[in-house]
XYZ file of C-alpha atoms in Angstrom:
539
model
C 37.008 -39.128 -22.268
C 35.704 -40.836 -25.429
C 35.321 -37.522 -27.268
C 39.120 -36.740 -26.706
C 40.037 -40.103 -28.111
C 37.747 -39.560 -31.086
C 39.358 -36.231 -31.807
C 42.877 -37.764 -31.398
C 42.053 -40.593 -33.870
C 40.836 -38.040 -36.431
C 43.883 -35.816 -35.837
C 41.962 -32.546 -35.946
C 44.272 -29.656 -36.791
C 44.592 -26.830 -34.187
C 42.573 -24.289 -36.222
C 39.708 -26.743 -36.308
C 39.838 -27.237 -32.590
C 40.002 -23.422 -32.074
C 36.894 -23.103 -34.260
C 35.045 -25.842 -32.160
C 36.057 -24.054 -28.934
C 34.731 -20.798 -30.410
C 31.426 -22.442 -31.309
C 31.284 -24.290 -27.929
C 31.232 -20.994 -26.113
C 27.741 -20.333 -27.606
C 26.508 -23.452 -25.797
C 28.415 -23.202 -22.477
C 30.970 -20.503 -22.019
C 32.666 -22.126 -18.868
C 32.631 -25.709 -20.100
C 34.147 -24.459 -23.475
C 37.006 -22.793 -21.457
C 37.671 -26.075 -19.506
C 37.627 -28.073 -22.723
C 40.203 -25.572 -24.252
C 42.489 -26.017 -21.271
C 42.250 -29.786 -21.419
C 43.031 -29.796 -25.189
C 45.946 -27.672 -24.678
C 47.178 -29.964 -21.850
C 47.058 -32.921 -24.289
C 49.278 -30.856 -26.680
C 46.613 -30.751 -29.522
C 46.395 -26.999 -29.571
C 48.686 -24.223 -28.196
C 47.454 -22.756 -24.850
C 47.427 -19.066 -26.155
C 45.292 -20.262 -29.266
C 42.904 -22.171 -27.074
C 42.532 -19.257 -24.585
C 42.199 -16.670 -27.485
C 39.487 -18.627 -29.290
C 37.520 -19.157 -25.985
C 37.805 -15.379 -25.173
C 36.795 -14.385 -28.664
C 33.834 -16.703 -28.598
C 32.656 -15.488 -25.259
C 32.931 -11.832 -26.198
C 31.165 -12.390 -29.522
C 28.307 -14.271 -27.850
C 27.814 -11.717 -25.175
C 27.851 -8.883 -27.855
C 25.066 -10.808 -29.501
C 23.044 -10.850 -26.383
C 23.537 -6.965 -26.218
C 22.069 -6.668 -29.734
C 19.329 -9.066 -29.121
C 18.167 -6.791 -26.243
C 18.534 -3.799 -28.566
C 16.434 -5.457 -31.319
C 13.677 -6.572 -28.812
C 13.267 -2.883 -27.770
C 13.196 -1.666 -31.367
C 10.590 -4.211 -32.266
C 8.358 -3.671 -29.297
C 5.610 -2.061 -31.448
C 5.233 -5.385 -33.225
C 5.286 -7.450 -30.146
C 2.817 -6.189 -27.457
C 4.199 -8.519 -24.849
C 7.618 -6.853 -25.126
C 5.839 -3.482 -24.682
C 4.333 -4.669 -21.485
C 7.608 -6.116 -20.206
C 9.799 -3.176 -21.359
C 7.602 -0.206 -20.607
C 8.971 3.365 -20.931
C 9.007 3.694 -17.134
C 11.180 0.528 -16.775
C 13.466 1.514 -19.713
C 14.012 4.933 -18.256
C 14.797 3.454 -14.839
C 17.214 0.998 -16.406
C 18.999 3.843 -18.261
C 19.509 5.624 -14.967
C 20.879 2.649 -13.267
C 23.296 1.779 -16.081
C 24.424 5.381 -16.249
C 25.504 5.137 -12.588
C 26.706 1.464 -12.257
C 26.806 -0.114 -15.759
C 30.473 -0.348 -16.274
C 31.010 -1.794 -12.847
C 28.094 -4.324 -13.078
C 28.935 -5.577 -16.614
C 32.458 -6.178 -15.465
C 31.337 -8.007 -12.258
C 28.606 -10.073 -14.072
C 31.279 -12.028 -15.862
C 32.363 -13.512 -12.429
C 28.824 -14.023 -11.165
C 27.070 -17.066 -12.611
C 23.412 -16.504 -13.543
C 23.709 -12.740 -13.838
C 25.193 -12.526 -17.341
C 22.262 -13.139 -19.774
C 19.737 -10.762 -18.117
C 22.469 -8.144 -17.586
C 23.602 -8.095 -21.247
C 20.082 -8.206 -22.666
C 19.138 -5.350 -20.347
C 22.064 -3.284 -21.441
C 20.928 -3.529 -25.009
C 17.296 -2.976 -24.258
C 17.937 0.331 -22.494
C 20.459 1.434 -25.283
C 23.394 1.708 -22.946
C 26.710 2.881 -24.584
C 27.929 0.050 -26.791
C 31.566 1.156 -26.554
C 31.417 1.078 -22.696
C 29.622 -2.318 -22.701
C 32.069 -3.889 -25.186
C 35.074 -2.480 -23.396
C 34.029 -3.559 -19.872
C 33.027 -6.887 -21.162
C 36.293 -7.339 -23.047
C 38.372 -6.465 -20.037
C 36.416 -9.008 -17.809
C 36.717 -11.665 -20.520
C 40.497 -11.177 -20.856
C 40.768 -11.823 -16.972
C 38.291 -14.562 -16.644
C 39.168 -16.817 -19.638
C 42.843 -17.292 -18.865
C 42.086 -18.095 -15.304
C 39.605 -20.817 -16.189
C 41.630 -22.306 -19.167
C 44.793 -22.099 -16.998
C 43.304 -23.987 -14.158
C 42.029 -26.583 -16.566
C 45.443 -26.815 -18.420
C 47.265 -27.524 -15.119
C 44.673 -29.567 -13.215
C 42.508 -31.230 -15.866
C 39.178 -32.591 -14.718
C 39.670 -31.089 -11.186
C 38.695 -27.760 -12.683
C 35.174 -29.092 -13.137
C 34.903 -29.656 -9.518
C 36.273 -26.239 -8.792
C 33.821 -24.682 -11.121
C 30.913 -26.484 -9.614
C 31.873 -25.278 -6.113
C 32.557 -21.823 -7.367
C 29.084 -21.494 -8.991
C 27.512 -22.759 -5.845
C 29.356 -20.480 -3.481
C 29.884 -17.280 -5.651
C 26.480 -15.643 -4.818
C 26.405 -16.620 -1.055
C 29.985 -15.311 -0.591
C 29.263 -12.122 -2.536
C 26.010 -11.421 -0.569
C 27.777 -12.068 2.669
C 30.680 -9.703 1.954
C 28.224 -7.143 0.741
C 26.059 -7.427 3.812
C 29.200 -7.191 6.050
C 30.273 -3.983 4.231
C 26.750 -2.522 4.346
C 26.416 -3.180 8.132
C 29.942 -1.742 8.727
C 29.004 1.505 6.939
C 25.515 1.848 8.425
C 26.126 0.650 12.054
C 29.785 0.205 13.000
C 31.550 3.357 11.490
C 28.780 5.748 12.772
C 29.464 4.632 16.394
C 32.907 6.467 16.278
C 31.390 9.923 16.030
C 28.721 11.923 18.051
C 26.935 12.720 14.910
C 26.846 9.107 13.755
C 25.593 7.977 17.256
C 22.818 10.582 17.213
C 21.712 9.577 13.747
C 21.685 5.886 14.717
C 19.591 6.820 17.814
C 17.175 8.602 15.488
C 16.867 5.562 13.248
C 16.269 3.337 16.298
C 13.379 5.737 17.323
C 11.977 5.434 13.922
C 12.033 1.687 14.082
C 10.451 1.480 17.552
C 7.806 4.072 17.168
C 5.049 2.996 14.905
C 4.005 6.439 13.951
C 7.102 6.534 11.648
C 6.406 3.218 9.977
C 5.655 3.258 6.251
C 2.110 2.546 5.037
C 3.298 -0.686 3.429
C 3.804 -2.072 6.985
C 0.933 -0.340 8.826
C -1.935 -1.024 6.392
C -1.468 -4.833 6.026
C -1.500 -5.012 9.825
C -4.724 -3.044 10.008
C -6.615 -4.305 6.927
C -5.947 -8.068 6.681
C -8.870 -8.965 9.181
C -11.204 -6.960 6.995
C -9.841 -8.307 3.804
C -10.853 -11.794 4.720
C -14.340 -10.615 5.665
C -14.709 -8.595 2.378
C -13.456 -11.567 0.222
C -15.972 -13.963 2.009
C -18.698 -11.444 1.255
C -17.654 -11.071 -2.354
C -17.226 -7.316 -2.157
C -13.603 -6.337 -1.414
C -13.767 -3.018 -3.104
C -16.845 -1.452 -1.647
C -14.706 1.277 -0.038
C -13.843 2.631 -3.574
C -17.533 3.550 -3.945
C -18.046 5.762 -0.887
C -17.446 9.023 -2.793
C -19.062 8.929 -6.248
C -17.991 12.531 -6.869
C -14.251 11.404 -6.898
C -12.559 9.068 -9.237
C -12.147 5.741 -7.170
C -13.473 7.768 -4.207
C -10.078 9.600 -3.961
C -8.014 6.479 -3.469
C -5.193 7.848 -5.648
C -4.444 10.192 -8.570
C -7.362 12.416 -7.893
C -7.109 16.122 -8.933
C -7.045 18.551 -6.042
C -8.272 21.316 -8.354
C -11.222 19.272 -9.548
C -12.197 18.543 -5.868
C -11.936 22.219 -4.888
C -13.939 23.273 -7.935
C -16.748 21.024 -7.111
C -18.095 22.451 -3.831
C -18.756 25.946 -2.231
C -19.583 26.075 1.530
C -22.760 28.133 1.895
C -21.574 30.192 4.919
C -18.074 31.682 4.192
C -17.891 33.410 7.522
C -17.940 29.975 9.147
C -16.084 27.895 6.647
C -14.574 28.786 3.197
C -12.058 27.447 0.741
C -8.653 29.107 0.665
C -8.418 31.132 -2.641
C -6.544 29.301 -5.316
C -5.758 29.299 -9.074
C -5.047 26.353 -11.198
C -1.799 26.417 -13.214
C -0.929 24.775 -16.519
C 2.251 24.596 -18.352
C 1.277 27.657 -20.388
C 0.773 30.292 -17.831
C 3.247 29.391 -15.003
C 4.997 32.286 -13.476
C 2.808 35.016 -14.938
C -0.297 33.364 -13.283
C 1.454 33.142 -9.930
C 2.417 36.779 -10.049
C -1.091 37.811 -11.026
C -2.368 35.771 -8.136
C 0.131 37.403 -5.674
C -1.078 40.860 -6.774
C -4.421 39.916 -5.306
C -3.202 38.023 -2.107
C 0.557 38.956 -1.528
C 3.516 36.683 -0.624
C 3.982 34.116 0.513
C 1.869 31.750 -1.462
C 1.674 27.905 -1.493
C 2.563 25.943 -4.638
C 1.410 22.282 -4.924
C 1.130 19.612 -7.567
C -2.554 19.130 -8.681
C -2.056 15.309 -8.163
C 0.038 14.467 -5.127
C -0.173 12.992 -1.569
C 1.570 13.253 1.722
C 2.935 16.680 1.075
C 4.966 15.635 -1.915
C 6.013 18.702 -3.920
C 4.189 21.147 -1.712
C 6.228 24.438 -1.047
C 5.651 27.748 0.695
C 7.342 30.403 -1.666
C 8.067 33.935 -0.583
C 9.373 35.663 -3.742
C 9.467 35.485 -7.503
C 12.730 33.500 -7.623
C 11.514 30.770 -5.417
C 8.272 30.571 -7.474
C 10.244 30.320 -10.681
C 12.546 27.599 -9.333
C 9.542 25.485 -8.141
C 7.781 25.946 -11.522
C 10.938 24.871 -13.344
C 11.175 21.796 -11.297
C 7.474 20.975 -11.974
C 7.497 21.808 -15.701
C 4.481 20.630 -17.733
C 2.674 19.252 -14.498
C -0.702 20.755 -13.589
C -0.439 22.621 -10.385
C -2.180 24.976 -7.914
C -1.081 28.303 -6.435
C -3.054 28.894 -3.108
C -3.089 31.746 -0.596
C -0.950 31.098 2.480
C -3.270 30.882 5.575
C -1.777 31.464 9.010
C -3.065 29.995 12.236
C -3.667 26.452 13.584
C -3.783 23.662 11.168
C -6.086 20.650 11.764
C -7.134 17.496 10.099
C -10.832 16.861 10.313
C -12.276 13.516 9.067
C -16.045 13.686 8.211
C -18.459 10.923 7.187
C -22.154 10.845 6.298
C -24.112 7.610 5.378
C -26.557 7.803 2.463
C -29.927 9.091 3.541
C -28.637 10.878 6.632
C -29.190 14.607 6.917
C -26.127 15.185 8.921
C -22.698 13.421 9.156
C -20.318 13.129 12.092
C -16.691 14.036 12.750
C -14.774 10.735 13.138
C -11.377 12.236 13.767
C -9.802 15.557 14.628
C -6.083 16.269 14.971
C -3.960 19.309 15.467
C -0.965 19.539 13.025
C 1.810 21.427 14.733
C 4.964 22.552 12.877
C 8.075 21.239 14.577
C 10.498 23.932 15.805
C 13.539 24.163 18.123
C 14.938 27.095 20.214
C 18.618 28.329 19.832
C 20.821 28.443 22.913
C 23.766 30.634 21.508
C 26.233 27.654 21.604
C 25.040 24.775 19.378
C 24.886 24.829 15.582
C 21.646 24.079 13.679
C 22.954 20.589 13.017
C 23.723 20.045 16.695
C 20.276 21.271 17.704
C 18.527 18.916 15.340
C 20.472 15.893 16.459
C 20.188 16.770 20.217
C 16.403 16.767 19.970
C 14.947 13.211 20.119
C 12.124 13.908 17.722
C 14.180 15.951 15.231
C 16.926 13.384 15.235
C 14.319 10.835 14.171
C 13.718 13.003 11.093
C 17.398 13.846 10.541
C 17.326 12.207 7.104
C 14.732 14.821 6.071
C 15.783 17.873 8.243
C 19.504 17.830 7.602
C 19.290 18.108 3.758
C 16.421 20.604 4.074
C 18.585 22.980 6.152
C 21.970 22.074 4.619
C 22.853 25.702 3.835
C 22.684 26.701 7.457
C 23.758 23.637 9.436
C 26.821 25.381 10.797
C 24.976 28.513 11.929
C 24.533 29.107 15.648
C 21.077 30.533 16.468
C 20.965 33.134 19.196
C 19.629 32.307 22.665
C 15.811 31.995 22.389
C 15.786 32.281 18.578
C 13.106 30.112 17.045
C 14.266 27.629 14.392
C 11.266 26.286 12.419
C 12.123 22.934 10.994
C 8.939 22.376 8.934
C 5.954 24.643 8.220
C 3.786 22.042 6.355
C 1.206 20.046 8.285
C 2.390 16.679 7.016
C 3.519 13.996 9.320
C 6.080 12.428 7.013
C 7.721 15.793 6.599
C 8.133 16.363 10.296
C 4.834 17.880 11.619
C 3.596 16.726 14.998
C 0.078 15.312 15.250
C -2.103 15.601 18.345
C -5.255 13.965 19.144
C -7.893 16.904 19.274
C -11.235 15.005 19.395
C -12.016 16.795 22.647
C -12.423 19.877 20.543
C -15.419 18.430 18.598
C -18.604 20.488 19.334
C -22.052 20.652 17.882
C -20.969 24.106 16.212
C -18.084 22.431 14.576
C -20.053 19.511 13.449
C -22.648 21.920 11.939
C -19.988 23.747 9.851
C -18.539 20.476 8.553
C -22.050 19.337 7.697
C -22.671 22.538 5.720
C -19.381 22.044 3.818
C -19.978 18.276 3.197
C -23.585 18.752 1.910
C -22.463 21.424 -0.587
C -20.269 18.783 -2.334
C -22.755 16.481 -4.167
C -21.544 12.806 -4.126
C -19.134 13.350 -1.207
C -19.633 11.160 1.826
C -16.236 10.275 3.367
C -12.967 12.124 3.655
C -10.517 14.339 5.496
C -10.392 18.109 5.340
C -7.032 19.858 5.874
C -8.058 23.219 7.491
C -6.537 26.372 9.014
C -8.295 28.171 11.779
C -7.310 31.295 13.721
C -7.196 29.460 17.110
C -8.584 26.646 19.115
C -11.567 28.622 20.306
C -12.608 29.567 16.737
C -12.309 25.809 15.997
C -14.746 24.856 18.785
C -17.129 27.549 17.581
C -16.932 26.229 14.007
C -16.007 29.744 12.756
C -13.140 31.143 10.634
C -12.331 27.602 9.132
C -10.461 27.761 5.836
C -10.195 24.597 3.794
C -6.740 23.948 2.263
C -7.712 20.687 0.502
C -9.965 17.672 0.803
C -8.753 14.163 0.671
C -11.027 11.111 -0.101
C -10.976 7.626 1.113
C -7.193 7.494 1.833
C -7.390 10.654 4.081
C -6.503 8.747 7.257
C -7.807 9.569 10.769
C -4.835 11.801 11.569
C -5.234 11.503 15.442
C -3.705 7.983 15.412
C -0.249 9.585 14.611
C -0.070 11.325 17.921
C 3.285 10.477 19.651
C 2.795 7.588 21.989
C -0.774 6.626 20.590
C -0.866 2.779 21.193
C -0.310 0.633 18.087
C -3.295 -1.636 19.032
C -5.658 1.418 19.220
C -4.179 2.921 16.023
C -4.750 -0.222 14.038
C -8.241 -0.494 15.428
C -9.183 3.094 14.473
C -7.673 2.589 11.027
C -9.673 -0.594 10.595
C -12.917 1.161 11.723
C -12.068 3.947 9.209
C -12.207 1.434 6.291
C -15.078 -0.407 7.638
C -17.132 2.740 7.544
C -15.997 3.509 4.109
C -16.862 0.037 2.890
C -20.305 0.277 4.522
C -21.096 3.602 2.844
C -19.726 2.280 -0.416
C -22.019 -0.793 -0.221
C -25.100 1.239 0.485
C -24.292 3.547 -2.481
C -23.927 0.607 -4.723
C -27.331 -0.647 -3.753
C -28.547 2.812 -4.995
C -26.867 2.505 -8.363
C -23.297 3.711 -7.848
C -21.062 1.628 -10.012
C -18.389 -0.456 -8.373
C -14.703 -0.617 -9.307
C -13.080 -3.834 -10.704
C -9.852 -5.371 -9.585
C -8.511 -4.684 -13.112
C -9.254 -1.019 -12.753
C -7.702 -0.874 -9.332
C -4.541 -2.574 -10.542
C -4.241 -0.112 -13.435
C -4.672 2.710 -11.007
C -1.964 1.454 -8.676
C 0.498 0.949 -11.585
C -0.172 4.542 -12.747
C 0.334 5.796 -9.252
C 3.645 3.988 -8.876
C 4.792 5.295 -12.237
C 3.954 8.837 -11.360
């Protein structure tokens, strides 16, 4: 140790050594602590002074990182790259995370090499409480520093080997323990109760039945063969041109109100649009009540921009409407008449130049319900039913206020009224109901919307006979290119066929878009698509 001998020859006083330890923590906190212990073991500086200077240096340096993060956020208007890195969306998400876990995480980060700098910078960038930050950090430093300097004091250079092994094993050990705890909570503990076993059975059903899989898994399986073909042809985004009337052909962030405003089916006795009114933050409840005077309760409230039934509610009185509006303040919305009857999803497509289109998919959307037996509670009925148990994560919170009620023998328990698969509706393949009369009604509706070629109608109809006749159809909304062929989500529908049908769906959209581009329809760029996806994720 040449540097120790040099210090001994110069006979540096303890205060100078304490200052060097303090400054050394700014270069390497852990090595400075080890050096402090070795110096104390040599008798050149008292152990308490060595430990205290190391602790003060570590605490001061980490406080500096906090303020560096704070200053970077304050100066983001002058540095655009910081604005992109620390967007308002990310900052707000960080604030929520620190509000829940900040104290625990800042304390633990002191013992987890590699997590300290990003954690302290992030705490400052989101403006997390400085008193909490400094207190949690101070407690962790007062524990960590004496441990490291003490080991070094008693074992000298062997501490370096210990530190090297610790830094290599800390994260694997932590992750292994965390995984063990997670699996115990999620898999082992539930096995000791009937409720836990039924919830596990429902999760297994969701895992093994592809109809429950999220789009992030299904779509790559379906689209990747097409993607290679599209890339080779140099036109991967043709499908975004299949509906010039809709922004990005209805891929995301389209306005439901704008779409419904844009077309009027010519024969209302055969097919019409459900009455609706657009809501802004200014009118709200008064507009809903005025609409109810014309149509009566219940009514449907839905966000103007949304998908997969998110935010859609059937409200039956003024209080429910007011509660929904308060939860969706300052967001454009629609109030729409509630239509009874059978709900169906009809996918329709028409190539440019064709006088009539064709129905490519037709599915019934059946609300899920259970029947009481006079013995079991609502919770037990849900968990006993195989399909309802698979949606227990959704149904149990939705019916939380009545889980311990016991429905009478034969009493109907409606679990969901909305025709949305991810909210519990059951889809059935109904392509056998496609008739020339139904196709004619859909053609009339499609041709009345200039620039629309490809999409799925969500429709209510009195009964199946009316559906086949193409009469009494009421359009609830119209989805663009991402309006999937709903029949593929019928329980038991083979994965291979489902992926094939989904692939044909996008092949047709791409072909229509390519033809329209030849006729002058502009194509979307990858940059525009990326910006749209970011905006969609943010929303």
